[in-house]
Tab-separated table of C-alpha atoms in Angstrom:
chain	number	residue	atom	x	y	z
E	1472	SER	CA	-11.026	10.281	2.098
E	1473	SER	CA	-11.281	6.871	3.512
E	1474	SER	CA	-9.117	5.380	0.439
E	1475	SER	CA	-6.036	7.423	1.826
E	1476	SER	CA	-6.377	6.473	5.407
E	1477	SER	CA	-4.783	3.687	7.474
E	1478	SER	CA	-5.806	1.645	10.352
E	1479	SER	CA	-3.604	1.876	13.580
E	1480	ILE	CA	-0.534	-0.532	13.573
E	1481	SER	CA	-1.305	-3.958	14.709
E	1482	PRO	CA	0.875	-6.087	17.062
E	1483	ARG	CA	3.417	-7.571	14.598
E	1484	ARG	CA	2.610	-11.074	13.920
E	1485	SER	CA	4.085	-13.939	11.709
E	1486	LEU	CA	2.205	-15.423	8.798
E	1487	ALA	CA	2.427	-18.651	10.708
E	1488	GLU	CA	0.569	-17.325	13.447
E	1489	LEU	CA	-2.427	-16.409	11.131
E	1490	GLY	CA	-3.626	-20.341	10.774
E	1491	LEU	CA	-3.596	-20.047	6.900
E	1492	PRO	CA	-3.067	-23.201	4.920
E	1493	GLN	CA	0.452	-23.795	3.928
E	1494	THR	CA	-0.135	-24.782	0.381
E	1495	TRP	CA	-2.140	-21.464	-0.319
E	1496	LEU	CA	0.795	-19.372	1.382
E	1497	ASP	CA	2.974	-21.259	-0.921
E	1498	GLU	CA	0.856	-20.592	-4.274
E	1499	CYS	CA	1.153	-16.795	-3.184
E	1500	ARG	CA	4.812	-16.861	-2.675
E	1501	ASP	CA	5.308	-18.294	-5.815
E	1502	VAL	CA	2.950	-15.849	-7.609
E	1503	SER	CA	4.376	-13.048	-5.920
E	1504	ARG	CA	8.295	-13.856	-6.663
E	1505	VAL	CA	7.179	-13.954	-10.362
E	1506	GLN	CA	5.482	-10.892	-10.309
E	1507	ALA	CA	8.194	-9.052	-8.381
E	1508	THR	CA	11.108	-10.479	-10.441
E	1509	SER	CA	9.030	-9.626	-13.758
E	1510	GLN	CA	8.683	-5.894	-12.620
E	1511	GLN	CA	12.328	-5.875	-11.522
E	1512	VAL	CA	13.681	-7.145	-14.973
E	1513	GLY	CA	11.180	-4.809	-16.743
E	1514	GLN	CA	8.834	-7.299	-18.267
E	1515	GLU	CA	5.777	-5.723	-16.521
E	1516	SER	CA	5.912	-1.745	-15.720
E	1517	SER	CA	4.349	-0.112	-13.130
E	1518	SER	CA	1.299	1.887	-13.913
E	1519	THR	CA	1.587	5.589	-14.995
E	1520	LEU	CA	-0.314	6.444	-11.699
E	1521	HIS	CA	2.303	4.527	-9.635
E	1522	LEU	CA	5.280	6.235	-11.609
E	1523	GLN	CA	3.365	9.835	-10.631
E	1524	VAL	CA	3.127	8.830	-6.941
E	1525	ASN	CA	6.620	7.884	-6.615
E	1526	GLN	CA	8.126	10.847	-8.627
E	1527	GLU	CA	6.188	13.051	-6.020
E	1528	LEU	CA	7.693	11.102	-2.829
E	1529	MET	CA	11.197	11.090	-4.223
E	1530	ARG	CA	10.712	15.196	-5.160
E	1531	GLY	CA	10.529	15.689	-1.362
E	1532	SER	CA	7.396	14.685	0.172
E	1533	LEU	CA	9.614	12.073	2.151
E	1534	GLY	CA	11.438	14.598	4.474
E	1535	GLY	CA	14.280	12.242	5.326
E	1536	ALA	CA	12.747	8.869	4.487
E	1537	GLY	CA	13.626	8.619	0.948
E	1538	HIS	CA	16.731	6.605	1.697
E	1539	ASP	CA	14.357	3.766	2.850
E	1540	LEU	CA	11.747	4.121	-0.114
E	1541	LYS	CA	11.195	0.786	-2.097
E	1542	ASN	CA	9.296	0.478	-5.178
E	1543	GLU	CA	7.610	-3.202	-5.647
E	1544	LEU	CA	8.700	-4.468	-2.226
E	1545	LEU	CA	7.819	-8.177	-1.440
E	1546	VAL	CA	6.997	-8.317	2.168
E	1547	SER	CA	6.971	-11.512	4.213
E	1548	ASP	CA	7.952	-13.019	0.724
E	1549	ILE	CA	4.326	-13.045	-0.156
E	1550	PHE	CA	2.896	-9.652	-0.664
E	1551	LEU	CA	4.213	-7.075	-3.291
E	1552	VAL	CA	3.652	-3.523	-1.972
E	1553	ASP	CA	3.771	-0.810	-4.667
E	1554	VAL	CA	5.532	1.644	-2.497
E	1555	ALA	CA	7.079	1.087	0.913
E	1556	ILE	CA	8.951	2.454	3.492
E	1557	PRO	CA	10.024	-0.500	5.715
E	1558	SER	CA	11.554	1.450	8.619
E	1559	LEU	CA	8.053	3.199	9.024
E	1560	ARG	CA	6.243	-0.048	8.212
E	1561	PHE	CA	4.401	2.146	5.798
E	1562	ALA	CA	2.684	0.488	2.406
E	1563	LEU	CA	1.227	2.488	0.119
E	1564	GLU	CA	-0.981	0.614	-2.655
E	1565	ILE	CA	-1.606	2.390	-5.919
E	1566	ASP	CA	-5.081	1.688	-6.861
E	1567	GLY	CA	-6.226	1.687	-10.694
E	1568	PRO	CA	-9.421	0.669	-12.005
E	1569	THR	CA	-8.494	-3.096	-11.938
E	1570	HIS	CA	-8.630	-3.013	-8.009
E	1571	PHE	CA	-12.166	-2.356	-7.795
E	1572	VAL	CA	-15.557	-4.097	-8.454
E	1573	THR	CA	-18.620	-2.402	-9.596
E	1574	ALA	CA	-22.000	-3.244	-9.056
E	1575	LEU	CA	-24.181	-4.006	-12.059
E	1576	GLY	CA	-27.818	-2.766	-12.489
E	1577	SER	CA	-29.879	-0.035	-13.825
E	1578	SER	CA	-28.851	2.704	-11.143
E	1579	THR	CA	-27.468	5.813	-12.524
E	1580	THR	CA	-24.635	6.166	-9.959
E	1581	ARG	CA	-21.666	3.701	-10.079
E	1582	THR	CA	-21.184	1.751	-6.822
E	1583	SER	CA	-17.605	0.389	-6.689
E	1584	TRP	CA	-15.546	-1.551	-3.796
E	1585	LEU	CA	-12.171	-2.781	-3.564
E	1586	ASP	CA	-11.860	-6.041	-5.009
E	1587	GLY	CA	-11.451	-9.236	-2.628
E	1588	GLY	CA	-7.738	-9.874	-3.131
E	1589	SER	CA	-6.827	-6.233	-2.774
E	1590	GLY	CA	-8.643	-6.042	0.927
E	1591	LEU	CA	-7.341	-9.399	2.015
E	1592	LYS	CA	-3.809	-8.407	1.315
E	1593	ARG	CA	-4.140	-5.040	3.277
E	1594	ARG	CA	-6.078	-6.853	6.072
E	1595	LEU	CA	-2.979	-9.447	6.241
E	1596	LEU	CA	-0.422	-6.610	5.807
E	1597	GLN	CA	-2.055	-4.662	8.754
E	1598	THR	CA	-2.112	-7.946	10.960
E	1599	LEU	CA	1.556	-8.040	10.126
E	1600	GLY	CA	1.835	-4.721	11.704
E	1601	TRP	CA	2.216	-2.596	8.499
E	1602	GLN	CA	0.385	0.396	7.907
E	1603	VAL	CA	-1.426	0.504	4.767
E	1604	PHE	CA	-2.545	3.362	2.793
E	1605	SER	CA	-3.925	3.821	-0.745
E	1606	ILE	CA	-4.356	6.270	-3.396
E	1607	THR	CA	-7.171	5.711	-6.267
E	1608	HIS	CA	-6.756	6.798	-9.703
E	1609	ASP	CA	-9.878	8.989	-9.459
E	1610	GLU	CA	-8.331	10.768	-6.266
E	1611	TRP	CA	-4.967	11.452	-7.458
E	1612	HIS	CA	-6.369	13.057	-10.669
E	1613	ARG	CA	-9.033	14.988	-8.679
E	1614	LEU	CA	-6.151	16.641	-6.683
E	1615	SER	CA	-3.887	19.524	-7.795
E	1616	ARG	CA	-0.280	19.118	-7.663
E	1617	SER	CA	-0.201	21.098	-4.073
E	1618	GLU	CA	-2.945	18.852	-2.894
E	1619	GLN	CA	-1.192	15.694	-3.951
E	1620	ARG	CA	2.023	16.965	-2.022
E	1621	LYS	CA	-0.224	17.378	1.130
E	1622	LEU	CA	-1.988	14.151	0.868
E	1623	LEU	CA	1.634	12.515	0.802
E	1624	HIS	CA	2.766	14.815	3.686
E	1625	ARG	CA	-0.420	13.751	5.627
E	1626	MET	CA	0.015	9.815	5.152
E	1627	LEU	CA	3.913	10.068	6.100
E	1628	ARG	CA	3.173	12.083	9.242
E	1629	GLN	CA	0.554	9.734	10.174
E	1630	ALA	CA	2.888	6.659	9.765
E	1631	ARG	CA	5.568	8.366	11.529
E	1632	LYS	CA	3.261	8.926	14.550
E	1633	SER	CA	1.728	5.643	14.449
E	1634	ALA	CA	5.607	4.021	14.257
E	1635	ALA	CA	6.819	6.439	16.848
E	1636	ASP	CA	3.618	5.427	19.295
E	1637	SER	CA	4.100	1.873	18.579
E	1638	SER	CA	7.481	1.640	19.583
E	1639	HIS	CA	7.059	3.572	22.886
E	1640	PRO	CA	3.809	1.794	24.169
E	1641	SER	CA	2.268	3.745	27.127
E	1642	LEU	CA	2.314	2.103	30.395
E	1643	SER	CA	-1.368	1.369	31.864
């Protein structure tokens, strides 16, 4: 499924190198800090889906990376990542219905796209060298428990392979 894939690791870059307006970055940092703080002190809670995915990861899908698992990690002081393994630069976004926009019209089939803010966040994280994966609400609930574990294992295998490949670039 395309929603559970990631792009290859990009060269690590800093936010300053991206040429984004400083006022925009400052506003994003302020919002992200408030959101991270409110989730840490229990004012906002993670979604049920987020908790289910996290529990499955903690149950054993991690294969040794569990000590590095972070929930609601603030990356570069600006991007709040649902689940992360910083040593692998692995970011997992848990996408409920609010992360999508749906085309309006008389069509009998619903067409939805990732909303602009979520898409931009992923592209910027990838530019900073993070591998970004996602799980949608519909995808997760369509899978059996065994298939859910396999999906998480596949993501982690891909993240480990990409992290290993990026730390040993081939000589050309």
